[in-house]
Amino acid sequence: MTAAPYRAGTIAVVGRPNVGKSTLINSLVGAKVSIVSPRPQTTRHRLLGIATFPEGQLMLVDTPGIHGNQKRAMNRYMNRAARGAVSDVDAAILMIEAGRWVEDDALAYSALKESGVPCVLVINKVDKIPDKTKLFPFIAEVTTGREFASVHLISAMKRKGTEVLVKDLIAMVPESDPHYGDDEITDKSQRFLAAELVREQLMLRLGDELPYSATVEIEKFEEDGALLRIAAVIWLERESQKPIVIGKGGERMKAISTGARLGMERLFDRKVFLETWCRVREGWSDDEAALSRFGYSE
Ligand SMILES: Nc1nc2c(ncn2[C@@H]2O[C@H](COP(=O)(O)OP(=O)(O)OP(=O)(O)O)[C@@H](O)[C@H]2O)c(=O)[nH]1
Ligand SMILES: [Mg+2]
């Protein structure tokens, strides 16, 4: 028996905010390359998660959730990054949430259709639907009049249905040697990942609109023997936001810093010494020059 040829290629993961795109990518890669939170618009940048299997290698493009709100320059950047991700890929996943199809889903679908790449429909969070028979009319509703190469029901969080999905995706990419070594998991630098892990804590620990007013810049990233010395600045839009991030007696800032440090130690597999502090740059999220300085540019 001859073994099937190795396959390798790129798959964009597209969908409205909060459907579980980054969760799926992390689960397939086997490490947290992309931050996850219960809030929409967590992912802001395009990012490659590299998942290597015995039969093939999938380069999964994580994208910001496509959404109709184009108010701030930051939102326009995110939508551009998502839409731009579908050019030059072998296939795309449209991810939606089981039992819910809303306007932003239709927006994501039309972005994919414009690109003309084959599209797999992935219905995530099926663990939230106790009565699975309810999914059949939902699938019928979503697929009527729309074209998908295949349909998958999964729970990215519980890793259900992902094995069959991987098989299907590998069949959609060309025969090729792997593009990356099997120890490589992303195209982003450790510096970028460190900033994201601080931002993840902001998404998890700050309420309301505050996380959307924050971005993180790594000012120092140095190796010191076995230790990594990292300094992160949390940039806010207004002076009045500072005390909220810092918290009573600096408690919230301490929790943010500890959470981020633990994430870094897990991902980088070494001890980290992390310093964090807050600064203000008025209105940065709607200011093109500031966005570009903070890495929000193509
Ligand atoms: N119950 C359930 N929750 C899930 C599943 N997958 C993801 N989630 C949760 O859904 C929320 C959003 O997950 P993300 O992976 O950040 O979603 P995303 O599509 O990347 O969101 P954006 O980056 O904002 O576009 C998090 O709280 C996840 O834990 C799932 O299979 N089941
Ligand atoms: Mg995401």
Coordinates of C-alpha atoms and ligand atoms in Angstrom, one line a residue:
M1 CA 0.0 0.0 0.0
T2 CA 1.4 3.4 -0.9
A3 CA 0.8 6.2 1.6
A4 CA -1.4 9.1 0.5
P5 CA 0.8 12.1 -0.6
Y6 CA 1.4 14.8 2.0
R7 CA -0.7 17.9 1.6
A8 CA -0.2 21.5 2.8
G9 CA -2.1 24.7 2.3
T10 CA -3.8 27.7 3.7
I11 CA -7.3 27.9 5.1
A12 CA -8.9 31.2 6.2
V13 CA -11.2 31.1 9.2
V14 CA -13.9 33.8 8.8
G15 CA -17.1 34.7 10.6
R16 CA -18.7 37.3 12.7
P17 CA -17.2 38.2 16.1
N18 CA -17.4 35.7 19.0
V19 CA -18.4 32.5 17.1
G20 CA -15.2 30.7 18.2
K21 CA -12.7 31.1 15.3
S22 CA -9.7 31.6 17.5
T23 CA -10.8 28.8 19.8
L24 CA -10.8 26.3 16.9
I25 CA -7.4 27.5 15.7
N26 CA -5.8 27.1 19.1
S27 CA -7.4 23.7 19.5
L28 CA -6.0 22.5 16.1
V29 CA -2.6 24.0 16.7
G30 CA -2.4 22.7 20.2
A31 CA -1.3 26.0 21.8
K32 CA -2.8 29.4 22.5
V33 CA -1.5 31.3 19.4
S34 CA -4.6 33.5 19.3
I35 CA -6.3 35.1 22.3
V36 CA -9.9 34.1 23.2
S37 CA -12.5 35.9 25.3
P38 CA -16.3 35.9 25.9
R39 CA -16.4 39.4 24.3
P40 CA -16.9 40.1 20.6
Q41 CA -14.0 41.6 18.6
T42 CA -11.3 40.0 20.6
T43 CA -9.0 39.2 17.6
R44 CA -7.8 42.4 15.9
H45 CA -5.1 41.1 13.6
R46 CA -4.7 38.5 11.0
L47 CA -2.6 35.7 12.3
L48 CA -1.4 32.3 11.1
G49 CA -1.8 29.2 13.3
I50 CA 0.2 26.3 12.0
A51 CA -1.4 22.8 12.6
T52 CA 0.8 19.9 11.6
F53 CA -0.7 16.4 11.2
P54 CA 0.7 13.1 9.9
E55 CA -1.3 13.5 6.7
G56 CA -0.9 17.2 6.1
Q57 CA -0.2 20.7 7.3
L58 CA -2.9 23.4 7.7
M59 CA -1.9 27.0 7.8
L60 CA -5.0 28.5 9.4
V61 CA -5.6 32.2 9.1
D62 CA -7.3 33.6 12.1
T63 CA -9.2 36.8 11.3
P64 CA -11.0 39.5 13.2
G65 CA -14.8 39.0 13.3
I66 CA -16.5 40.7 10.3
H67 CA -19.0 43.2 11.6
G68 CA -21.2 46.0 10.3
N69 CA -20.0 48.6 12.7
Q70 CA -17.4 50.7 10.8
K71 CA -17.5 53.7 13.1
R72 CA -13.9 53.9 14.3
A73 CA -10.7 53.6 12.2
M74 CA -9.9 50.5 14.3
N75 CA -13.1 48.7 13.2
R76 CA -12.4 49.5 9.6
Y77 CA -8.9 48.1 10.0
M78 CA -10.3 44.9 11.5
N79 CA -12.8 44.4 8.7
R80 CA -10.1 45.0 6.1
A81 CA -7.8 42.5 7.8
A82 CA -10.6 39.9 7.7
R83 CA -11.6 40.5 4.2
G84 CA -8.0 40.6 3.0
A85 CA -7.4 37.2 4.5
V86 CA -9.5 35.3 1.9
S87 CA -7.3 36.2 -1.0
D88 CA -4.5 33.6 -1.7
V89 CA -6.0 30.8 0.3
D90 CA -6.9 27.3 -0.8
A91 CA -10.2 27.3 1.0
A92 CA -12.1 29.1 3.7
I93 CA -14.2 28.2 6.7
L94 CA -17.3 30.3 7.4
M95 CA -17.9 29.8 11.1
I96 CA -21.3 30.4 12.6
E97 CA -22.9 29.7 16.0
A98 CA -25.3 26.8 16.2
G99 CA -28.9 28.1 16.2
R100 CA -28.1 31.7 15.3
W101 CA -27.8 33.4 11.9
V102 CA -27.7 37.2 12.1
E103 CA -26.8 40.0 9.7
D104 CA -23.1 39.9 10.4
D105 CA -23.1 36.2 9.4
A106 CA -24.6 37.2 6.0
L107 CA -21.9 39.9 5.7
A108 CA -19.1 37.3 6.3
Y109 CA -20.7 34.9 3.8
S110 CA -20.8 37.6 1.1
A111 CA -17.1 38.5 1.8
L112 CA -16.3 34.8 1.2
K113 CA -18.4 34.6 -1.9
E114 CA -16.7 37.6 -3.4
S115 CA -13.4 35.9 -3.0
G116 CA -14.6 32.8 -4.9
V117 CA -12.6 30.3 -2.7
P118 CA -14.3 27.0 -1.8
C119 CA -16.0 27.5 1.5
V120 CA -16.8 25.0 4.3
L121 CA -19.6 25.8 6.7
V122 CA -18.6 25.1 10.3
I123 CA -21.4 25.3 12.8
N124 CA -19.7 25.8 16.2
K125 CA -20.9 25.6 19.8
V126 CA -23.2 22.6 19.2
D127 CA -22.6 21.7 22.9
K128 CA -25.0 24.6 23.7
I129 CA -27.9 22.9 21.9
P130 CA -29.1 20.0 24.1
D131 CA -31.7 18.9 21.5
K132 CA -29.6 18.1 18.4
T133 CA -32.7 17.5 16.2
K134 CA -33.2 21.3 16.3
L135 CA -30.0 21.6 14.3
F136 CA -31.5 20.1 11.2
P137 CA -34.0 22.9 10.4
F138 CA -31.2 25.3 11.2
I139 CA -28.8 23.7 8.7
A140 CA -31.6 23.8 6.1
E141 CA -32.3 27.4 6.7
V142 CA -28.7 28.5 6.5
T143 CA -27.7 26.4 3.5
T144 CA -30.7 27.1 1.3
G145 CA -29.6 29.4 -1.5
R146 CA -26.0 29.4 -0.3
E147 CA -23.1 27.3 -1.6
F148 CA -20.8 25.3 0.7
A149 CA -18.3 22.5 -0.1
S150 CA -19.4 20.7 3.1
V151 CA -21.1 21.3 6.4
H152 CA -19.6 20.4 9.8
L153 CA -21.1 20.5 13.3
I154 CA -18.5 21.0 15.9
S155 CA -17.7 22.1 19.4
A156 CA -14.3 23.8 19.2
M157 CA -14.2 24.2 23.0
K158 CA -15.0 20.5 23.6
R159 CA -13.0 19.3 20.6
K160 CA -16.0 17.5 19.1
G161 CA -16.2 17.0 15.4
T162 CA -12.8 18.5 14.7
E163 CA -11.1 15.3 13.6
V164 CA -13.5 14.9 10.6
L165 CA -13.2 18.6 9.9
V166 CA -9.4 18.4 9.7
K167 CA -9.6 15.4 7.3
D168 CA -11.9 17.4 5.0
L169 CA -9.7 20.5 5.2
I170 CA -6.5 18.5 4.4
A171 CA -8.3 17.1 1.3
M172 CA -8.9 20.7 0.1
V173 CA -5.2 21.7 0.1
P174 CA -2.7 20.8 -2.6
E175 CA -0.2 18.0 -2.5
S176 CA 2.9 19.6 -1.1
D177 CA 5.7 19.3 1.4
P178 CA 5.1 21.0 4.7
H179 CA 5.8 24.8 4.6
Y180 CA 6.8 25.0 8.2
G181 CA 8.8 22.8 10.6
D182 CA 6.5 20.8 13.0
D183 CA 7.7 22.8 16.0
E184 CA 6.5 26.1 14.4
I185 CA 3.0 27.2 15.5
T186 CA 2.6 30.7 14.2
D187 CA 3.9 33.4 11.9
K188 CA 3.8 36.0 14.7
S189 CA 6.8 37.0 16.9
Q190 CA 6.9 36.3 20.6
R191 CA 6.7 40.0 21.1
F192 CA 3.4 40.2 19.4
L193 CA 2.1 37.2 21.3
A194 CA 3.2 38.7 24.6
A195 CA 1.2 41.9 23.8
E196 CA -1.8 39.9 22.9
L197 CA -1.7 37.9 26.2
V198 CA -1.8 41.2 28.1
R199 CA -4.7 42.4 25.9
E200 CA -6.5 39.1 26.6
Q201 CA -6.4 39.9 30.3
L202 CA -8.0 43.3 29.6
M203 CA -10.7 41.6 27.6
L204 CA -11.3 39.2 30.5
R205 CA -11.1 41.6 33.4
L206 CA -12.4 44.9 32.3
G207 CA -16.1 45.6 31.7
D208 CA -18.1 47.5 29.2
E209 CA -16.3 49.5 26.5
L210 CA -13.0 49.7 28.2
P211 CA -11.2 46.8 26.5
Y212 CA -12.0 48.4 23.2
S213 CA -10.2 51.6 24.3
A214 CA -7.1 49.7 25.1
T215 CA -4.1 48.4 23.2
V216 CA -0.8 47.0 24.3
E217 CA 2.7 47.8 23.3
I218 CA 5.8 45.8 24.3
E219 CA 8.5 48.2 25.2
K220 CA 11.1 45.6 26.3
F221 CA 11.5 42.0 25.4
E222 CA 14.9 40.7 26.6
E223 CA 16.5 37.4 27.3
D224 CA 18.3 37.3 30.6
G225 CA 19.8 33.8 30.9
A226 CA 16.8 31.4 31.2
L227 CA 14.5 34.4 32.0
L228 CA 12.5 36.6 29.7
R229 CA 12.3 40.2 30.9
I230 CA 9.2 41.9 29.3
A231 CA 7.8 45.4 29.8
A232 CA 4.3 46.1 28.5
V233 CA 2.5 49.4 28.2
I234 CA -1.3 49.4 28.2
W235 CA -2.4 52.4 26.1
L236 CA -5.8 53.9 27.0
E237 CA -7.9 56.6 25.3
R238 CA -8.6 58.8 28.3
E239 CA -7.0 59.7 31.7
S240 CA -10.2 58.8 33.5
Q241 CA -9.8 55.1 32.4
K242 CA -6.5 54.7 34.2
P243 CA -7.8 54.3 37.7
I244 CA -10.3 51.6 36.5
V245 CA -7.5 49.6 34.9
I246 CA -5.3 50.0 37.9
G247 CA -8.0 49.2 40.4
K248 CA -8.1 49.8 44.2
G249 CA -4.5 49.7 45.5
G250 CA -3.3 48.5 42.1
E251 CA -5.2 45.2 42.6
R252 CA -6.7 44.9 39.1
M253 CA -3.4 45.8 37.4
K254 CA -1.7 43.1 39.5
A255 CA -4.2 40.5 38.4
I256 CA -3.8 41.5 34.7
S257 CA -0.1 41.3 35.0
T258 CA -0.1 37.9 36.8
G259 CA -2.6 36.4 34.3
A260 CA -0.6 37.6 31.3
R261 CA 2.7 36.4 32.8
L262 CA 1.3 32.9 33.4
G263 CA 0.0 32.8 29.8
M264 CA 3.5 33.8 28.6
E265 CA 5.3 31.3 30.7
R266 CA 3.0 28.5 29.3
L267 CA 3.4 29.6 25.7
F268 CA 7.1 30.4 25.8
D269 CA 7.9 27.6 28.2
R270 CA 10.2 29.7 30.3
K271 CA 10.1 32.0 33.3
V272 CA 9.0 35.5 32.6
F273 CA 9.5 38.7 34.6
L274 CA 6.7 41.1 33.4
E275 CA 6.3 44.8 34.2
T276 CA 3.1 46.5 33.1
W277 CA 1.9 50.1 33.3
C278 CA -0.7 52.4 31.8
R279 CA -0.4 55.4 29.5
V280 CA -2.9 57.6 27.7
R281 CA -3.0 58.6 24.0
E282 CA -6.2 60.5 23.5
G283 CA -8.5 58.9 20.9
W284 CA -5.9 56.5 19.5
S285 CA -8.5 54.0 18.2
D286 CA -9.8 56.5 15.7
D287 CA -6.5 58.1 14.8
E288 CA -4.8 56.6 11.7
A289 CA -1.3 57.6 12.8
A290 CA -1.7 56.1 16.3
L291 CA -3.1 52.9 14.8
S292 CA -0.1 52.5 12.6
R293 CA 2.3 53.1 15.4
F294 CA 0.5 50.4 17.5
G295 CA 0.8 47.9 14.7
Y296 CA -2.7 48.2 13.2
S297 CA -1.6 48.7 9.6
E298 CA -1.3 46.3 6.7
Ligands
LIG1 N1 -20.0 26.7 24.5 C1 -19.0 26.9 23.6 N2 -18.3 28.0 23.7 C2 -17.3 28.2 22.8 C3 -17.0 27.3 21.8 N3 -16.0 27.7 21.1 C4 -15.7 29.0 21.6 N4 -16.5 29.3 22.6 C5 -16.5 30.5 23.4 O1 -16.9 31.6 22.6 C6 -16.3 32.8 23.0 C7 -15.6 33.4 21.8 O2 -14.5 32.6 21.4 P1 -13.4 33.2 20.4 O3 -12.6 32.0 20.0 O4 -12.7 34.3 21.0 O5 -14.3 33.7 19.2 P2 -13.8 34.5 17.9 O6 -14.7 34.0 16.7 O7 -12.3 34.3 17.6 O8 -14.2 36.0 18.2 P3 -13.5 37.4 17.7 O9 -12.0 37.2 17.8 O10 -14.1 38.4 18.6 O11 -14.0 37.5 16.2 C8 -15.3 32.4 24.1 O12 -15.8 32.6 25.4 C9 -15.1 30.9 23.9 O13 -14.7 30.2 25.0 C10 -17.7 26.0 21.8 O14 -17.5 25.1 21.0 N5 -18.7 25.9 22.8
MG2 MG -10.8 35.6 17.6

